[in-house]
Amino acid sequence: QKEVEQDPGPLSVPEGAIVSLNCTYSNSAFQYFMWYRQYSRKGPELLMYTYSSGNKEDGRFTAQVDKSSKYISLFIRDSQPSDSATYLCAMNGGGATNKLIFGTGTLLAVQP
Amino acid sequence: ETGVTQTPRHLVMGMTNKKSLKCEQHLGHNAMYWYKQSAKKPLELMFVYSLEERVENNSVPSRFSPECPNSSHLFLHLHTLQPEDSALYLCASSQDSVGPVKTQYFGPGTRLLVL
């Protein structure tokens, strides 16, 4: 079993839709959860970062962590064509090294 | 721009060639990383350097040889690669490599094709 599972997509939605991206994980020691966005031909850039369970909102983006279910989500409201990218979840336990475990990424296409 | 640059952006090499990838960070960070990104696979951590010392080597074949001459520069020396080594190689940096997680900033990557 992979430590982090993420549906690779592709996910295609119309402009203005609410997008839900998800990851599940198996290691209960994970405490730090991140979402990265990667545009084509670019490196990943950090979108959201949460610690432990709960929600965090930043503009149109909301990150949600449910540690009891080992499930994290990223919601995008009022999606725009500029949101079209690959979204990677990443997490770690905050232990001795800063080793992030990544999901495979979900390719999102927002159609105008 | 994230403050992490990588050169070259694209590289095609034969299996007998020797080449080097370069990464430079302008963020004043102390830790630098090499990752391999292949299609439909998670990012694979290859090497971690903290204050120019290698702190992690993730069972990477010896045909990949990293070098960190100072905290701003990181190299990945390549020799006798295999076609399955074709991938996007990403460099990242963070304030440090230990303790609570610190944000990692990625460069744009080098797209490598081994023929």
PDB file of C-alpha atoms in Angstrom:
ATOM      1  CA  GLN A   1       0.000   0.000   0.000  1.00  0.00           C
ATOM      2  CA  LYS A   2       1.306   3.438  -0.934  1.00  0.00           C
ATOM      3  CA  GLU A   3       1.766   5.872   1.936  1.00  0.00           C
ATOM      4  CA  VAL A   4      -0.212   8.516   0.059  1.00  0.00           C
ATOM      5  CA  GLU A   5      -2.931   7.812  -2.507  1.00  0.00           C
ATOM      6  CA  GLN A   6      -4.178  10.446  -4.921  1.00  0.00           C
ATOM      7  CA  ASP A   7      -6.448  10.033  -7.940  1.00  0.00           C
ATOM      8  CA  PRO A   8      -4.394  11.137 -10.975  1.00  0.00           C
ATOM      9  CA  GLY A   9      -7.435  12.322 -12.907  1.00  0.00           C
ATOM     10  CA  PRO A  10      -7.672  14.054 -15.285  1.00  0.00           C
ATOM     11  CA  LEU A  11     -10.508  16.047 -13.782  1.00  0.00           C
ATOM     12  CA  SER A  12     -12.331  18.379 -16.144  1.00  0.00           C
ATOM     13  CA  VAL A  13     -14.805  20.971 -14.845  1.00  0.00           C
ATOM     14  CA  PRO A  14     -16.535  24.049 -16.286  1.00  0.00           C
ATOM     15  CA  GLU A  15     -15.431  27.505 -15.216  1.00  0.00           C
ATOM     16  CA  GLY A  16     -17.108  28.562 -11.968  1.00  0.00           C
ATOM     17  CA  ALA A  17     -17.484  25.033 -10.617  1.00  0.00           C
ATOM     18  CA  ILE A  18     -16.428  23.958  -7.134  1.00  0.00           C
ATOM     19  CA  VAL A  19     -13.534  21.534  -7.353  1.00  0.00           C
ATOM     20  CA  SER A  20     -12.736  18.920  -4.740  1.00  0.00           C
ATOM     21  CA  LEU A  21      -9.301  17.274  -4.754  1.00  0.00           C
ATOM     22  CA  ASN A  22      -8.470  14.539  -2.269  1.00  0.00           C
ATOM     23  CA  CYS A  23      -5.712  12.383  -0.834  1.00  0.00           C
ATOM     24  CA  THR A  24      -5.744   9.486   1.581  1.00  0.00           C
ATOM     25  CA  TYR A  25      -2.784   8.341   3.597  1.00  0.00           C
ATOM     26  CA  SER A  26      -1.809   5.419   5.780  1.00  0.00           C
ATOM     27  CA  ASN A  27       0.780   6.813   8.229  1.00  0.00           C
ATOM     28  CA  SER A  28      -0.964   8.136  11.337  1.00  0.00           C
ATOM     29  CA  ALA A  29       2.256   9.989  12.305  1.00  0.00           C
ATOM     30  CA  PHE A  30       1.737  12.570   9.568  1.00  0.00           C
ATOM     31  CA  GLN A  31       0.948  15.946  11.089  1.00  0.00           C
ATOM     32  CA  TYR A  32       1.813  18.483   8.396  1.00  0.00           C
ATOM     33  CA  PHE A  33      -0.198  18.575   5.208  1.00  0.00           C
ATOM     34  CA  MET A  34       0.465  20.600   2.100  1.00  0.00           C
ATOM     35  CA  TRP A  35      -0.994  21.206  -1.312  1.00  0.00           C
ATOM     36  CA  TYR A  36       1.272  22.167  -4.180  1.00  0.00           C
ATOM     37  CA  ARG A  37       0.182  23.415  -7.603  1.00  0.00           C
ATOM     38  CA  GLN A  38       2.309  22.570 -10.621  1.00  0.00           C
ATOM     39  CA  TYR A  39       1.728  24.251 -13.949  1.00  0.00           C
ATOM     40  CA  SER A  40       2.972  22.578 -17.100  1.00  0.00           C
ATOM     41  CA  ARG A  41       6.744  22.922 -17.504  1.00  0.00           C
ATOM     42  CA  LYS A  42       7.138  24.483 -14.045  1.00  0.00           C
ATOM     43  CA  GLY A  43       8.141  23.263 -10.617  1.00  0.00           C
ATOM     44  CA  PRO A  44       5.573  22.774  -7.835  1.00  0.00           C
ATOM     45  CA  GLU A  45       4.618  25.869  -5.820  1.00  0.00           C
ATOM     46  CA  LEU A  46       3.146  25.731  -2.325  1.00  0.00           C
ATOM     47  CA  LEU A  47      -0.563  26.602  -2.203  1.00  0.00           C
ATOM     48  CA  MET A  48      -1.725  25.686   1.275  1.00  0.00           C
ATOM     49  CA  TYR A  49      -0.185  24.292   4.442  1.00  0.00           C
ATOM     50  CA  THR A  50      -2.088  22.955   7.466  1.00  0.00           C
ATOM     51  CA  TYR A  51      -1.076  21.366  10.722  1.00  0.00           C
ATOM     52  CA  SER A  52      -3.085  18.502  12.214  1.00  0.00           C
ATOM     53  CA  SER A  53      -6.868  18.378  11.708  1.00  0.00           C
ATOM     54  CA  GLY A  54      -9.124  21.231  10.712  1.00  0.00           C
ATOM     55  CA  ASN A  55      -9.788  23.685   7.922  1.00  0.00           C
ATOM     56  CA  LYS A  56      -7.769  26.517   6.477  1.00  0.00           C
ATOM     57  CA  GLU A  57      -9.065  29.040   3.984  1.00  0.00           C
ATOM     58  CA  ASP A  58      -7.135  31.309   1.626  1.00  0.00           C
ATOM     59  CA  GLY A  59      -9.217  33.177  -0.891  1.00  0.00           C
ATOM     60  CA  ARG A  60     -10.935  30.666  -3.165  1.00  0.00           C
ATOM     61  CA  PHE A  61      -8.982  27.765  -1.690  1.00  0.00           C
ATOM     62  CA  THR A  62      -9.882  25.717   1.397  1.00  0.00           C
ATOM     63  CA  ALA A  63      -7.739  22.901   2.762  1.00  0.00           C
ATOM     64  CA  GLN A  64      -9.348  20.347   5.033  1.00  0.00           C
ATOM     65  CA  VAL A  65      -7.687  17.636   7.103  1.00  0.00           C
ATOM     66  CA  ASP A  66      -9.502  14.758   8.786  1.00  0.00           C
ATOM     67  CA  LYS A  67      -6.873  12.814  10.700  1.00  0.00           C
ATOM     68  CA  SER A  68      -9.379  10.305  12.060  1.00  0.00           C
ATOM     69  CA  SER A  69     -10.140   9.221   8.481  1.00  0.00           C
ATOM     70  CA  LYS A  70      -6.602   9.891   7.195  1.00  0.00           C
ATOM     71  CA  TYR A  71      -8.122  12.026   4.474  1.00  0.00           C
ATOM     72  CA  ILE A  72      -7.244  15.485   3.196  1.00  0.00           C
ATOM     73  CA  SER A  73      -9.042  17.699   0.709  1.00  0.00           C
ATOM     74  CA  LEU A  74      -8.491  20.862  -1.262  1.00  0.00           C
ATOM     75  CA  PHE A  75     -11.569  22.782  -2.392  1.00  0.00           C
ATOM     76  CA  ILE A  76     -11.429  25.428  -5.092  1.00  0.00           C
ATOM     77  CA  ARG A  77     -14.443  27.738  -5.332  1.00  0.00           C
ATOM     78  CA  ASP A  78     -15.372  29.626  -8.499  1.00  0.00           C
ATOM     79  CA  SER A  79     -12.735  27.742 -10.467  1.00  0.00           C
ATOM     80  CA  GLN A  80     -10.960  29.618 -13.251  1.00  0.00           C
ATOM     81  CA  PRO A  81      -9.135  28.411 -16.377  1.00  0.00           C
ATOM     82  CA  SER A  82      -5.948  29.692 -14.703  1.00  0.00           C
ATOM     83  CA  ASP A  83      -6.466  27.012 -12.021  1.00  0.00           C
ATOM     84  CA  SER A  84      -5.743  24.349 -14.654  1.00  0.00           C
ATOM     85  CA  ALA A  85      -2.671  22.548 -13.336  1.00  0.00           C
ATOM     86  CA  THR A  86      -1.580  19.426 -11.501  1.00  0.00           C
ATOM     87  CA  TYR A  87      -2.292  19.519  -7.766  1.00  0.00           C
ATOM     88  CA  LEU A  88       0.008  17.523  -5.508  1.00  0.00           C
ATOM     89  CA  CYS A  89      -0.682  16.687  -1.909  1.00  0.00           C
ATOM     90  CA  ALA A  90       2.312  16.247   0.395  1.00  0.00           C
ATOM     91  CA  MET A  91       2.705  15.427   4.046  1.00  0.00           C
ATOM     92  CA  ASN A  92       5.197  14.553   6.747  1.00  0.00           C
ATOM     93  CA  GLY A  93       5.501  13.852  10.433  1.00  0.00           C
ATOM     94  CA  GLY A  94       7.667  16.853  11.301  1.00  0.00           C
ATOM     95  CA  GLY A  95      10.303  14.531  12.700  1.00  0.00           C
ATOM     96  CA  ALA A  96      14.069  14.510  12.370  1.00  0.00           C
ATOM     97  CA  THR A  97      14.126  15.286   8.694  1.00  0.00           C
ATOM     98  CA  ASN A  98      11.940  17.447   6.536  1.00  0.00           C
ATOM     99  CA  LYS A  99      11.073  14.507   4.275  1.00  0.00           C
ATOM    100  CA  LEU A 100       7.870  15.131   2.394  1.00  0.00           C
ATOM    101  CA  ILE A 101       5.819  12.252   1.013  1.00  0.00           C
ATOM    102  CA  PHE A 102       3.972  13.267  -2.145  1.00  0.00           C
ATOM    103  CA  GLY A 103       0.890  11.974  -3.884  1.00  0.00           C
ATOM    104  CA  THR A 104       1.031  11.329  -7.619  1.00  0.00           C
ATOM    105  CA  GLY A 105      -0.847  14.557  -8.378  1.00  0.00           C
ATOM    106  CA  THR A 106      -4.288  15.215  -9.894  1.00  0.00           C
ATOM    107  CA  LEU A 107      -4.439  16.918 -13.279  1.00  0.00           C
ATOM    108  CA  LEU A 108      -7.213  19.535 -13.280  1.00  0.00           C
ATOM    109  CA  ALA A 109      -8.589  21.228 -16.401  1.00  0.00           C
ATOM    110  CA  VAL A 110     -11.047  24.108 -15.988  1.00  0.00           C
ATOM    111  CA  GLN A 111     -12.906  24.690 -19.227  1.00  0.00           C
ATOM    112  CA  PRO A 112     -13.873  28.300 -20.126  1.00  0.00           C
TER     113      PRO A 112
ATOM    114  CA  GLU B   1       9.782  33.175  -9.790  1.00  0.00           C
ATOM    115  CA  THR B   2      10.425  31.164  -6.618  1.00  0.00           C
ATOM    116  CA  GLY B   3      14.063  32.125  -6.154  1.00  0.00           C
ATOM    117  CA  VAL B   4      15.332  28.705  -7.204  1.00  0.00           C
ATOM    118  CA  THR B   5      16.849  28.431 -10.669  1.00  0.00           C
ATOM    119  CA  GLN B   6      17.905  25.340 -12.564  1.00  0.00           C
ATOM    120  CA  THR B   7      20.004  24.864 -15.676  1.00  0.00           C
ATOM    121  CA  PRO B   8      19.748  23.497 -18.218  1.00  0.00           C
ATOM    122  CA  ARG B   9      15.965  23.371 -18.587  1.00  0.00           C
ATOM    123  CA  HIS B  10      16.188  20.554 -21.126  1.00  0.00           C
ATOM    124  CA  LEU B  11      18.889  17.950 -21.659  1.00  0.00           C
ATOM    125  CA  VAL B  12      19.227  15.080 -24.096  1.00  0.00           C
ATOM    126  CA  MET B  13      22.105  12.710 -23.491  1.00  0.00           C
ATOM    127  CA  GLY B  14      23.348   9.341 -24.608  1.00  0.00           C
ATOM    128  CA  MET B  15      23.965   6.534 -22.163  1.00  0.00           C
ATOM    129  CA  THR B  16      27.727   7.030 -22.298  1.00  0.00           C
ATOM    130  CA  ASN B  17      27.706  10.794 -21.772  1.00  0.00           C
ATOM    131  CA  LYS B  18      28.583  12.724 -18.637  1.00  0.00           C
ATOM    132  CA  LYS B  19      26.593  15.829 -17.837  1.00  0.00           C
ATOM    133  CA  SER B  20      25.749  17.968 -14.814  1.00  0.00           C
ATOM    134  CA  LEU B  21      22.584  19.658 -13.629  1.00  0.00           C
ATOM    135  CA  LYS B  22      22.907  22.902 -11.726  1.00  0.00           C
ATOM    136  CA  CYS B  23      20.644  24.453  -9.108  1.00  0.00           C
ATOM    137  CA  GLU B  24      21.000  27.823  -7.431  1.00  0.00           C
ATOM    138  CA  GLN B  25      18.840  29.284  -4.684  1.00  0.00           C
ATOM    139  CA  HIS B  26      18.665  32.994  -3.887  1.00  0.00           C
ATOM    140  CA  LEU B  27      16.597  32.644  -0.712  1.00  0.00           C
ATOM    141  CA  GLY B  28      19.280  32.323   1.943  1.00  0.00           C
ATOM    142  CA  HIS B  29      18.166  28.781   2.765  1.00  0.00           C
ATOM    143  CA  ASN B  30      20.340  26.164   4.418  1.00  0.00           C
ATOM    144  CA  ALA B  31      18.854  22.976   2.967  1.00  0.00           C
ATOM    145  CA  MET B  32      18.673  21.824  -0.645  1.00  0.00           C
ATOM    146  CA  TYR B  33      17.075  18.791  -2.243  1.00  0.00           C
ATOM    147  CA  TRP B  34      17.063  16.818  -5.482  1.00  0.00           C
ATOM    148  CA  TYR B  35      13.836  15.118  -6.544  1.00  0.00           C
ATOM    149  CA  LYS B  36      12.975  12.941  -9.528  1.00  0.00           C
ATOM    150  CA  GLN B  37       9.510  13.339 -11.072  1.00  0.00           C
ATOM    151  CA  SER B  38       8.335  10.648 -13.496  1.00  0.00           C
ATOM    152  CA  ALA B  39       4.965  10.461 -15.213  1.00  0.00           C
ATOM    153  CA  LYS B  40       2.191   9.107 -13.009  1.00  0.00           C
ATOM    154  CA  LYS B  41       4.552   8.602 -10.051  1.00  0.00           C
ATOM    155  CA  PRO B  42       4.972  10.617  -6.865  1.00  0.00           C
ATOM    156  CA  LEU B  43       7.985  12.864  -6.509  1.00  0.00           C
ATOM    157  CA  GLU B  44      10.932  10.763  -5.393  1.00  0.00           C
ATOM    158  CA  LEU B  45      13.381  12.341  -2.984  1.00  0.00           C
ATOM    159  CA  MET B  46      16.931  11.609  -4.105  1.00  0.00           C
ATOM    160  CA  PHE B  47      19.285  13.658  -1.917  1.00  0.00           C
ATOM    161  CA  VAL B  48      19.104  16.150   0.935  1.00  0.00           C
ATOM    162  CA  TYR B  49      21.866  18.572   1.842  1.00  0.00           C
ATOM    163  CA  SER B  50      21.893  20.658   5.001  1.00  0.00           C
ATOM    164  CA  LEU B  51      24.602  23.277   5.408  1.00  0.00           C
ATOM    165  CA  GLU B  52      26.482  21.624   2.556  1.00  0.00           C
ATOM    166  CA  GLU B  53      26.484  18.200   4.222  1.00  0.00           C
ATOM    167  CA  ARG B  54      24.579  15.321   2.691  1.00  0.00           C
ATOM    168  CA  VAL B  55      22.025  14.211   5.266  1.00  0.00           C
ATOM    169  CA  GLU B  56      20.014  11.812   3.163  1.00  0.00           C
ATOM    170  CA  ASN B  57      20.688   9.576   0.211  1.00  0.00           C
ATOM    171  CA  ASN B  58      17.573   7.703  -0.758  1.00  0.00           C
ATOM    172  CA  SER B  59      19.141   4.544  -2.247  1.00  0.00           C
ATOM    173  CA  VAL B  60      19.976   6.371  -5.446  1.00  0.00           C
ATOM    174  CA  PRO B  61      22.175   4.547  -7.984  1.00  0.00           C
ATOM    175  CA  SER B  62      25.797   5.672  -8.057  1.00  0.00           C
ATOM    176  CA  ARG B  63      25.401   6.944 -11.628  1.00  0.00           C
ATOM    177  CA  PHE B  64      23.851   9.997  -9.922  1.00  0.00           C
ATOM    178  CA  SER B  65      26.419  11.955  -7.931  1.00  0.00           C
ATOM    179  CA  PRO B  66      25.422  15.103  -6.030  1.00  0.00           C
ATOM    180  CA  GLU B  67      27.681  17.963  -5.046  1.00  0.00           C
ATOM    181  CA  CYS B  68      26.965  20.918  -2.778  1.00  0.00           C
ATOM    182  CA  PRO B  69      29.898  23.343  -2.776  1.00  0.00           C
ATOM    183  CA  ASN B  70      28.027  25.958  -0.712  1.00  0.00           C
ATOM    184  CA  SER B  71      24.540  26.530   0.654  1.00  0.00           C
ATOM    185  CA  SER B  72      23.404  28.341  -2.501  1.00  0.00           C
ATOM    186  CA  HIS B  73      24.488  25.834  -5.127  1.00  0.00           C
ATOM    187  CA  LEU B  74      23.679  22.199  -5.772  1.00  0.00           C
ATOM    188  CA  PHE B  75      24.809  20.002  -8.627  1.00  0.00           C
ATOM    189  CA  LEU B  76      23.762  16.589  -9.863  1.00  0.00           C
ATOM    190  CA  HIS B  77      26.454  14.876 -11.901  1.00  0.00           C
ATOM    191  CA  LEU B  78      25.185  12.260 -14.323  1.00  0.00           C
ATOM    192  CA  HIS B  79      27.135   9.440 -15.972  1.00  0.00           C
ATOM    193  CA  THR B  80      26.250   6.238 -17.816  1.00  0.00           C
ATOM    194  CA  LEU B  81      22.542   6.819 -17.338  1.00  0.00           C
ATOM    195  CA  GLN B  82      19.812   4.454 -18.474  1.00  0.00           C
ATOM    196  CA  PRO B  83      16.716   5.310 -20.545  1.00  0.00           C
ATOM    197  CA  GLU B  84      14.550   4.767 -17.438  1.00  0.00           C
ATOM    198  CA  ASP B  85      16.354   7.728 -15.846  1.00  0.00           C
ATOM    199  CA  SER B  86      14.512  10.032 -18.246  1.00  0.00           C
ATOM    200  CA  ALA B  87      12.384  12.302 -16.049  1.00  0.00           C
ATOM    201  CA  LEU B  88      11.988  15.816 -14.690  1.00  0.00           C
ATOM    202  CA  TYR B  89      14.655  16.532 -12.079  1.00  0.00           C
ATOM    203  CA  LEU B  90      13.586  19.112  -9.551  1.00  0.00           C
ATOM    204  CA  CYS B  91      15.701  21.032  -7.112  1.00  0.00           C
ATOM    205  CA  ALA B  92      14.183  22.509  -3.962  1.00  0.00           C
ATOM    206  CA  SER B  93      15.367  24.477  -0.967  1.00  0.00           C
ATOM    207  CA  SER B  94      14.080  25.171   2.530  1.00  0.00           C
ATOM    208  CA  GLN B  95      15.191  27.238   5.492  1.00  0.00           C
ATOM    209  CA  ASP B  96      16.583  24.112   7.127  1.00  0.00           C
ATOM    210  CA  SER B  97      16.067  20.374   6.979  1.00  0.00           C
ATOM    211  CA  VAL B  98      15.161  19.420  10.538  1.00  0.00           C
ATOM    212  CA  GLY B  99      12.460  20.190  13.059  1.00  0.00           C
ATOM    213  CA  PRO B 100       8.890  21.195  12.188  1.00  0.00           C
ATOM    214  CA  VAL B 101       8.238  21.150   8.525  1.00  0.00           C
ATOM    215  CA  LYS B 102       9.481  24.100   6.581  1.00  0.00           C
ATOM    216  CA  THR B 103       8.166  25.116   3.213  1.00  0.00           C
ATOM    217  CA  GLN B 104      10.150  23.751   0.301  1.00  0.00           C
ATOM    218  CA  TYR B 105      10.555  26.011  -2.716  1.00  0.00           C
ATOM    219  CA  PHE B 106      11.039  24.294  -6.044  1.00  0.00           C
ATOM    220  CA  GLY B 107      12.898  25.276  -9.170  1.00  0.00           C
ATOM    221  CA  PRO B 108      11.393  24.795 -12.648  1.00  0.00           C
ATOM    222  CA  GLY B 109      13.183  21.499 -13.184  1.00  0.00           C
ATOM    223  CA  THR B 110      15.442  20.000 -15.840  1.00  0.00           C
ATOM    224  CA  ARG B 111      13.659  17.756 -18.339  1.00  0.00           C
ATOM    225  CA  LEU B 112      16.129  14.933 -19.022  1.00  0.00           C
ATOM    226  CA  LEU B 113      15.901  12.485 -21.903  1.00  0.00           C
ATOM    227  CA  VAL B 114      18.356   9.592 -22.031  1.00  0.00           C
ATOM    228  CA  LEU B 115      18.668   7.922 -25.413  1.00  0.00           C
TER     229      LEU B 115
END
